[in-house]
Short mmCIF file of C-alpha atoms in Angstrom, two decimals:
data_model
loop_
_atom_site.label_atom_id
_atom_site.label_comp_id
_atom_site.label_asym_id
_atom_site.label_seq_id
_atom_site.Cartn_x
_atom_site.Cartn_y
_atom_site.Cartn_z
CA MET S 1 -46.62 -6.11 51.76
CA ASN S 2 -47.28 -7.76 48.41
CA LYS S 3 -46.66 -11.34 49.51
CA ARG S 4 -47.27 -12.82 46.07
CA ARG S 5 -44.73 -10.53 44.42
CA LEU S 6 -42.25 -11.03 47.25
CA GLY S 7 -42.57 -14.80 46.95
CA LEU S 8 -41.91 -14.64 43.21
CA LEU S 9 -38.82 -12.47 43.70
CA THR S 10 -37.56 -14.74 46.47
CA GLY S 11 -37.86 -17.67 44.07
CA THR S 12 -35.87 -15.83 41.41
CA HIS S 13 -33.22 -15.03 44.02
CA ALA S 14 -32.92 -18.71 44.89
CA VAL S 15 -32.45 -19.60 41.21
CA ASN S 16 -29.97 -16.79 40.58
CA ASP S 17 -27.77 -17.63 43.55
CA LEU S 18 -28.00 -21.32 42.64
CA TYR S 19 -25.87 -20.48 39.63
CA GLN S 20 -23.58 -18.35 41.75
CA GLY S 21 -23.04 -21.41 43.93
CA LEU S 22 -22.60 -23.71 40.93
CA VAL S 23 -19.43 -21.88 39.88
CA PRO S 24 -17.25 -23.16 42.76
CA ALA S 25 -19.20 -26.44 42.83
CA LEU S 26 -18.22 -27.25 39.23
CA LEU S 27 -14.54 -26.41 39.56
CA PRO S 28 -13.46 -29.72 41.18
CA PHE S 29 -15.13 -31.65 38.35
CA MET S 30 -13.29 -29.50 35.80
CA VAL S 31 -9.99 -30.25 37.55
CA LEU S 32 -10.66 -33.99 37.42
CA GLU S 33 -11.99 -34.15 33.86
CA ARG S 34 -9.92 -31.46 32.15
CA GLY S 35 -6.79 -31.39 34.30
CA TYR S 36 -6.98 -27.69 35.16
CA SER S 37 -4.29 -26.40 37.50
CA TYR S 38 -5.04 -24.49 40.69
CA THR S 39 -4.01 -21.30 38.91
CA ALA S 40 -6.49 -21.99 36.13
CA VAL S 41 -9.23 -22.67 38.68
CA ALA S 42 -8.45 -19.42 40.47
CA GLY S 43 -8.71 -17.60 37.13
CA LEU S 44 -12.18 -19.05 36.51
CA MET S 45 -13.31 -18.07 40.00
CA LEU S 46 -12.01 -14.55 39.50
CA ALA S 47 -13.80 -14.30 36.15
CA ALA S 48 -17.13 -15.25 37.70
CA THR S 49 -17.01 -13.46 41.06
CA GLY S 50 -14.44 -10.67 40.84
CA LEU S 51 -15.80 -9.10 37.68
CA SER S 52 -19.37 -9.55 38.92
CA SER S 53 -18.63 -7.57 42.08
CA VAL S 54 -16.98 -4.75 40.16
CA VAL S 55 -19.68 -4.28 37.51
CA GLN S 56 -22.65 -4.75 39.84
CA PRO S 57 -22.71 -1.02 40.81
CA LEU S 58 -22.73 -0.17 37.09
CA PHE S 59 -25.86 -2.26 36.61
CA GLY S 60 -27.27 -0.43 39.62
CA LEU S 61 -26.65 2.92 37.93
CA TYR S 62 -28.36 1.68 34.78
CA ALA S 63 -31.33 0.32 36.74
CA ASP S 64 -31.74 3.68 38.51
CA ARG S 65 -31.70 5.69 35.31
CA HIS S 66 -33.60 3.23 33.12
CA PRO S 67 -35.78 0.95 35.29
CA ARG S 68 -36.31 -2.30 33.39
CA SER S 69 -38.20 -5.19 34.95
CA TRP S 70 -36.75 -7.55 32.35
CA LEU S 71 -33.32 -7.23 33.99
CA VAL S 72 -34.49 -9.64 36.71
CA PRO S 73 -35.25 -12.68 34.49
CA THR S 74 -32.49 -11.75 32.03
CA GLY S 75 -29.98 -11.78 34.88
CA PHE S 76 -30.58 -15.34 36.06
CA MET S 77 -31.09 -16.63 32.53
CA VAL S 78 -27.72 -15.23 31.41
CA ALA S 79 -26.10 -16.66 34.55
CA ALA S 80 -27.53 -20.07 33.70
CA LEU S 81 -26.32 -19.79 30.10
CA GLY S 82 -22.81 -19.02 31.34
CA VAL S 83 -22.75 -22.06 33.63
CA VAL S 84 -24.05 -24.36 30.89
CA LEU S 85 -21.52 -23.10 28.34
CA ALA S 86 -18.68 -23.43 30.88
CA GLY S 87 -19.60 -27.07 31.39
CA LEU S 88 -19.84 -27.81 27.68
CA SER S 89 -16.75 -25.86 26.51
CA HIS S 90 -13.52 -27.79 26.06
CA SER S 91 -11.31 -24.76 25.54
CA TYR S 92 -10.09 -22.97 28.67
CA LEU S 93 -10.53 -19.59 26.98
CA LEU S 94 -14.15 -20.35 26.11
CA THR S 95 -14.75 -21.65 29.62
CA TRP S 96 -13.29 -18.43 31.06
CA ILE S 97 -15.53 -16.31 28.80
CA ALA S 98 -18.54 -18.39 29.85
CA MET S 99 -17.69 -17.75 33.51
CA VAL S 100 -17.53 -14.02 32.76
CA LEU S 101 -20.99 -14.30 31.18
CA CYS S 102 -22.28 -16.02 34.31
CA GLY S 103 -20.84 -13.28 36.50
CA LEU S 104 -22.42 -10.56 34.37
CA GLY S 105 -25.82 -12.23 34.67
CA ILE S 106 -25.51 -12.44 38.44
CA ALA S 107 -24.43 -8.80 38.60
CA ALA S 108 -27.32 -7.67 36.40
CA TYR S 109 -29.87 -9.46 38.57
CA HIS S 110 -29.14 -8.20 42.07
CA PRO S 111 -29.66 -4.38 41.94
CA PRO S 112 -33.12 -4.33 40.26
CA ALA S 113 -34.30 -7.43 42.11
CA THR S 114 -33.33 -5.98 45.50
CA VAL S 115 -35.15 -2.72 44.75
CA ALA S 116 -38.21 -4.70 43.60
CA ALA S 117 -38.11 -6.80 46.78
CA ARG S 118 -37.98 -3.64 48.90
CA ALA S 119 -41.00 -2.28 47.05
CA ALA S 120 -42.90 -5.56 47.45
CA GLY S 121 -42.04 -5.72 51.15
CA GLY S 122 -43.09 -2.19 51.96
CA ALA S 123 -41.72 -1.01 55.30
CA SER S 124 -41.05 -4.54 56.57
CA GLN S 125 -37.47 -5.56 57.35
CA LYS S 126 -38.67 -9.15 57.54
CA ALA S 127 -39.57 -9.04 53.84
CA MET S 128 -36.01 -8.16 52.88
CA SER S 129 -34.68 -10.92 55.13
CA VAL S 130 -36.94 -13.47 53.42
CA PHE S 131 -35.73 -12.31 50.01
CA SER S 132 -32.10 -12.57 51.19
CA VAL S 133 -32.54 -16.08 52.59
CA GLY S 134 -33.95 -17.17 49.24
CA GLY S 135 -30.49 -16.65 47.77
CA THR S 136 -28.87 -18.61 50.61
CA ILE S 137 -31.20 -21.55 50.03
CA GLY S 138 -30.47 -21.56 46.31
CA ALA S 139 -26.71 -21.49 46.84
CA SER S 140 -26.91 -24.32 49.37
CA PHE S 141 -28.41 -26.65 46.73
CA ALA S 142 -25.64 -25.96 44.21
CA PRO S 143 -23.14 -28.65 45.37
CA VAL S 144 -25.86 -31.31 45.41
CA LEU S 145 -27.10 -30.36 41.94
CA ALA S 146 -23.58 -30.28 40.52
CA ALA S 147 -22.72 -33.69 41.99
CA THR S 148 -25.98 -35.18 40.70
CA VAL S 149 -25.67 -33.89 37.15
CA VAL S 150 -21.96 -33.91 36.28
CA SER S 151 -20.33 -36.42 38.63
CA GLY S 152 -18.38 -39.29 37.11
CA GLY S 153 -16.81 -37.33 34.27
CA SER S 154 -20.11 -36.14 32.82
CA LEU S 155 -19.58 -32.41 32.19
CA SER S 156 -21.23 -33.05 28.81
CA ARG S 157 -24.54 -33.19 30.72
CA SER S 158 -24.12 -29.61 31.93
CA TYR S 159 -27.04 -28.53 29.74
CA LEU S 160 -29.31 -30.02 32.42
CA LEU S 161 -28.11 -27.29 34.79
CA GLY S 162 -30.14 -24.78 32.79
CA VAL S 163 -33.46 -26.42 33.71
CA PRO S 164 -34.06 -24.42 36.95
CA ALA S 165 -33.58 -21.11 35.11
CA LEU S 166 -35.90 -22.15 32.28
CA ALA S 167 -38.56 -23.24 34.78
CA MET S 168 -38.32 -19.99 36.73
CA GLY S 169 -38.40 -18.03 33.48
CA VAL S 170 -41.71 -19.68 32.60
CA VAL S 171 -43.06 -18.91 36.07
CA TRP S 172 -41.95 -15.28 35.75
CA MET S 173 -43.63 -14.89 32.36
CA ALA S 174 -46.83 -16.48 33.61
CA ALA S 175 -46.90 -14.27 36.69
CA ASN S 176 -46.36 -11.13 34.62
CA ALA S 177 -48.53 -12.07 31.64
CA GLY S 178 -50.82 -9.27 30.56
CA SER S 179 -49.23 -6.75 32.89
CA GLY S 180 -47.29 -4.84 30.24
CA ALA S 181 -50.01 -2.28 29.49
CA ALA S 182 -50.83 -1.86 33.16
CA CYS S 183 -47.18 -1.34 34.03
CA ALA S 184 -46.81 1.29 31.33
CA ALA S 185 -49.89 3.12 32.59
CA THR S 186 -48.79 3.07 36.23
CA ALA S 187 -45.28 4.13 35.29
CA ALA S 188 -46.65 7.11 33.41
CA ALA S 189 -48.84 8.00 36.37
CA ALA S 190 -45.87 7.67 38.71
CA ARG S 191 -43.77 9.98 36.56
CA LYS S 192 -46.56 12.54 36.41
CA ALA S 193 -47.23 12.46 40.13
CA GLY S 194 -43.58 12.17 41.04
CA ALA S 195 -42.77 15.32 39.11
CA GLU S 196 -44.65 17.23 41.78
CA VAL S 197 -42.73 15.63 44.65
CA LEU S 198 -39.24 16.72 45.64
CA LYS S 199 -37.11 13.62 46.05
CA PRO S 200 -34.95 13.48 49.18
CA HIS S 201 -31.27 14.10 48.54
CA ASN S 202 -28.66 11.35 48.59
CA ASP S 203 -26.64 11.25 51.81
CA TRP S 204 -23.33 10.08 50.40
CA ARG S 205 -21.44 10.74 53.64
CA ALA S 206 -23.67 8.42 55.65
CA PHE S 207 -23.63 5.88 52.81
CA SER S 208 -19.82 5.89 52.76
CA LEU S 209 -19.79 5.15 56.50
CA LEU S 210 -22.17 2.24 55.91
CA VAL S 211 -19.98 0.88 53.09
CA ALA S 212 -16.92 1.05 55.37
CA THR S 213 -18.90 -0.82 58.02
CA ILE S 214 -19.88 -3.55 55.57
CA ILE S 215 -16.27 -3.90 54.40
CA GLY S 216 -15.28 -4.37 58.03
CA TRP S 217 -17.94 -7.09 58.24
CA SER S 218 -16.91 -8.78 54.99
CA ILE S 219 -13.27 -9.35 55.92
CA PRO S 220 -13.97 -11.40 59.09
CA TYR S 221 -16.81 -13.27 57.39
CA VAL S 222 -14.75 -14.45 54.40
CA THR S 223 -11.71 -15.21 56.55
CA VAL S 224 -13.69 -17.31 59.03
CA LEU S 225 -15.47 -19.10 56.19
CA SER S 226 -12.14 -19.91 54.53
CA MET S 227 -10.21 -21.04 57.60
CA LEU S 228 -12.83 -22.37 59.99
CA SER S 229 -12.43 -26.02 59.04
CA LEU S 230 -8.64 -25.83 59.26
CA ARG S 231 -8.88 -24.13 62.64
CA ILE S 232 -10.93 -26.99 64.06
CA THR S 233 -9.06 -29.89 62.48
CA ARG S 234 -5.46 -28.66 62.74
CA ASP S 235 -5.30 -26.30 65.71
CA LEU S 236 -7.99 -27.88 67.90
CA HIS S 237 -7.41 -31.48 66.74
CA GLY S 238 -11.01 -32.03 65.76
CA THR S 239 -12.22 -34.62 63.29
CA ALA S 240 -12.90 -33.97 59.61
CA PHE S 241 -16.61 -34.39 60.36
CA GLN S 242 -16.43 -31.65 62.99
CA GLY S 243 -14.72 -29.35 60.49
CA ALA S 244 -17.44 -29.95 57.92
CA ALA S 245 -20.15 -29.58 60.58
CA ALA S 246 -18.71 -26.21 61.57
CA LEU S 247 -18.99 -24.91 58.00
CA THR S 248 -22.55 -26.19 57.72
CA SER S 249 -23.60 -24.70 61.04
CA PHE S 250 -21.97 -21.37 60.16
CA THR S 251 -23.93 -21.14 56.90
CA ALA S 252 -27.20 -22.41 58.38
CA ALA S 253 -26.91 -20.07 61.36
CA GLY S 254 -26.39 -17.21 58.90
CA ALA S 255 -29.75 -17.96 57.28
CA VAL S 256 -31.41 -18.10 60.70
CA GLY S 257 -29.75 -14.84 61.68
CA THR S 258 -30.96 -13.14 58.51
CA LEU S 259 -34.58 -14.11 59.23
CA LEU S 260 -34.25 -13.23 62.91
CA GLY S 261 -32.73 -9.88 61.99
CA GLY S 262 -35.69 -9.06 59.75
CA TRP S 263 -38.10 -10.00 62.54
CA LEU S 264 -36.21 -7.89 65.08
CA GLY S 265 -35.98 -4.98 62.64
CA ASP S 266 -39.77 -4.77 62.49
CA ARG S 267 -39.99 -4.74 66.30
CA ILE S 268 -37.03 -2.86 67.73
CA GLY S 269 -36.00 -0.92 64.63
CA ARG S 270 -33.22 -1.56 62.15
CA MET S 271 -30.58 0.50 63.98
CA GLY S 272 -31.04 -1.55 67.14
CA THR S 273 -30.76 -4.72 65.05
CA ILE S 274 -27.58 -3.57 63.31
CA ARG S 275 -25.88 -2.57 66.56
CA ALA S 276 -26.98 -5.73 68.36
CA GLY S 277 -25.59 -7.89 65.56
CA TYR S 278 -22.14 -6.33 65.63
CA LEU S 279 -21.93 -6.17 69.44
CA LEU S 280 -22.96 -9.82 69.82
CA ALA S 281 -20.63 -10.97 67.05
CA LEU S 282 -17.56 -9.70 68.93
CA PRO S 283 -17.72 -12.13 71.89
CA SER S 284 -18.75 -14.92 69.52
CA LEU S 285 -15.63 -14.45 67.39
CA ALA S 286 -13.51 -14.02 70.51
CA GLY S 287 -14.87 -17.34 71.76
CA LEU S 288 -13.81 -18.99 68.49
CA VAL S 289 -10.34 -17.47 68.76
CA LEU S 290 -9.88 -18.62 72.36
CA ALA S 291 -11.72 -21.96 72.02
CA PRO S 292 -9.88 -24.72 73.93
CA ASP S 293 -11.42 -27.59 71.93
CA ALA S 294 -13.49 -28.39 68.86
CA GLY S 295 -16.79 -28.64 70.75
CA TRP S 296 -16.45 -25.13 72.13
CA ALA S 297 -15.47 -23.85 68.68
CA LEU S 298 -18.59 -25.41 67.13
CA ALA S 299 -20.85 -23.65 69.62
CA CYS S 300 -19.16 -20.30 69.04
CA THR S 301 -19.31 -20.82 65.27
CA ALA S 302 -23.10 -21.25 65.27
CA LEU S 303 -23.54 -18.18 67.47
CA LEU S 304 -21.16 -16.16 65.30
CA GLY S 305 -22.98 -17.05 62.08
CA MET S 306 -26.32 -15.98 63.52
CA CYS S 307 -25.03 -12.72 65.01
CA MET S 308 -23.09 -11.64 61.92
CA PHE S 309 -26.20 -11.91 59.77
CA LEU S 310 -28.60 -10.12 62.11
CA PRO S 311 -27.81 -6.74 60.45
CA PHE S 312 -27.90 -8.03 56.85
CA ALA S 313 -31.45 -7.07 55.77
CA ALA S 314 -31.41 -3.85 57.77
CA GLN S 315 -28.16 -2.73 56.11
CA VAL S 316 -29.65 -3.26 52.64
CA THR S 317 -32.74 -1.12 53.34
CA LEU S 318 -30.65 1.50 55.15
CA ALA S 319 -28.34 1.78 52.13
CA GLN S 320 -31.35 2.35 49.88
CA ASP S 321 -32.67 5.05 52.20
CA TYR S 322 -29.29 6.78 52.29
CA LEU S 323 -29.45 6.97 48.47
CA PRO S 324 -33.19 7.37 47.75
CA ARG S 325 -32.48 8.70 44.27
CA ASN S 326 -30.25 5.72 43.44
CA PRO S 327 -31.56 2.69 45.36
CA ALA S 328 -30.32 0.19 42.78
CA THR S 329 -26.85 1.73 42.87
CA ALA S 330 -26.89 1.48 46.66
CA SER S 331 -27.80 -2.20 46.40
CA GLY S 332 -25.10 -2.84 43.80
CA ILE S 333 -22.37 -1.26 45.93
CA THR S 334 -23.36 -2.81 49.25
CA LEU S 335 -24.22 -6.30 47.97
CA GLY S 336 -21.53 -6.38 45.30
CA LEU S 337 -18.44 -4.25 45.70
CA ALA S 338 -18.34 -3.88 49.50
CA LEU S 339 -19.02 -7.54 50.24
CA SER S 340 -16.35 -8.65 47.76
CA VAL S 341 -13.54 -6.85 49.57
CA GLY S 342 -13.23 -9.73 52.01
CA GLY S 343 -12.51 -12.08 49.13
CA LEU S 344 -10.03 -9.69 47.54
CA VAL S 345 -7.91 -9.41 50.69
CA SER S 346 -8.19 -13.09 51.66
CA PRO S 347 -4.81 -13.97 50.08
CA LEU S 348 -3.14 -11.54 52.51
CA PHE S 349 -4.67 -13.36 55.46
CA GLY S 350 -3.60 -16.64 53.91
CA MET S 351 -0.01 -15.39 53.89
CA LEU S 352 -0.40 -14.25 57.50
CA SER S 353 -1.64 -17.73 58.44
CA ASP S 354 1.31 -19.40 56.73
CA ALA S 355 3.71 -17.16 58.62
CA HIS S 356 2.16 -16.98 62.09
CA GLY S 357 -0.70 -19.50 62.29
CA LEU S 358 -4.48 -19.39 62.15
CA GLY S 359 -4.77 -18.09 65.71
CA VAL S 360 -2.97 -14.86 64.84
CA THR S 361 -5.10 -14.45 61.70
CA LEU S 362 -8.36 -14.86 63.61
CA MET S 363 -7.15 -12.42 66.26
CA THR S 364 -6.41 -9.93 63.48
CA VAL S 365 -9.88 -10.22 61.94
CA LEU S 366 -11.33 -9.85 65.45
CA CYS S 367 -9.63 -6.45 65.55
CA VAL S 368 -11.12 -5.65 62.14
CA LEU S 369 -14.58 -6.58 63.44
CA CYS S 370 -14.00 -4.26 66.42
CA VAL S 371 -13.41 -1.39 64.01
CA ALA S 372 -16.55 -2.33 62.07
CA THR S 373 -18.53 -2.37 65.31
CA VAL S 374 -17.35 1.14 66.20
CA LEU S 375 -18.42 2.31 62.74
CA ALA S 376 -21.79 0.56 63.10
CA LEU S 377 -22.43 2.42 66.37
CA ARG S 378 -21.93 5.69 64.50
CA LEU S 379 -24.56 4.90 61.88
CA ARG S 380 -27.76 6.89 62.08
CA ASN S 381 -31.19 5.95 60.83
CA ARG S 382 -32.84 7.70 57.91
CA SER S 383 -36.55 7.25 57.35
CA MET S 384 -38.08 8.34 54.10
CA GLN S 385 -41.26 10.41 54.36
CA ALA S 386 -44.36 8.69 53.09
CA MET S 387 -45.26 9.60 49.51
CA PRO S 388 -48.60 11.14 48.63
CA ALA S 389 -51.33 8.56 48.06
CA GLU S 390 -51.43 9.01 44.30
CA VAL S 391 -47.68 8.51 43.96
CA GLU S 392 -47.72 5.48 46.26
CA GLY S 393 -50.56 3.91 44.29
CA ALA S 394 -48.81 4.50 40.98
CA ALA S 395 -45.55 3.08 42.22
CA ALA S 396 -47.17 -0.07 43.61
#
């Protein structure tokens, strides 16, 4: 494990996902200052997140065919530029275009950065979990940063939101200074040595099963995240504080579960971790569905957040091993397109809630999670054979 490289990439992930979190954090201030309607806000959110999820696999294809280390800093710098321009633009059209720019930057960052983090972490699942939690930490600071910089009708100060990206860009350049010639030499050596090694084939059938499993995970996750507070305050007659505490505990438990999943993956194997996560998430979600009061729901929420994220890091590395010839594409599809399905179908569950109540909706997503669990139990591990020493040294 290259801890120094992994730490640098984790820092870039925190900065990149900070800007991903700033998109929804800035929208309320735009409504107050510019008078945007809910439809206009939804359009901005779609521009930033929907397009990003769709094009992320395309950036993965590009990163597989033309590996470029500059995609990592370019990604979070472009995302920062989009956020800054969205805050400074007075025209809705320009704001929408700026949100698209932000989404493209976020999409460009994730595939190459995830592959680089896997390389820096070696065979460790814990390394991938640390890299993943870096993004969670960055996103968690977004509301605080937005409120600090632009509160009180001060969207004109949005240029200050670009400071974290500029600082991380300087750190990235300093960390990689003087490595251009060395990288070119090692890349040439890797190509020469790799020409003598037959790459394992892509297992698209197994990868498709994994994508279906992740989609089955995404739908319950997004639905619970969207309706958890309403479930506690309206159905279980909890306080507004308890509703907010549930959301916080769900997110925080997810970060803990990601780290715990990486630790377990190194000890019991990633397949055991994936299966344990899904199997333990079922009774946790059932407990939330059947909770008699807000206190019980809070306890089940924390357990659910931890269990749902136990498989996260293991699923990323498994996807890359299913597609060893296209690891960036695998990352783009699993982290982008598959995870976004939950958001795309969320309006349908909103309509179901309006018609039949939140209890019926949560029972429905529990059934979806059951299907995902069955699919997860059918997944099989795939370990890549170790490369010859000269190839491994060149790739390092």
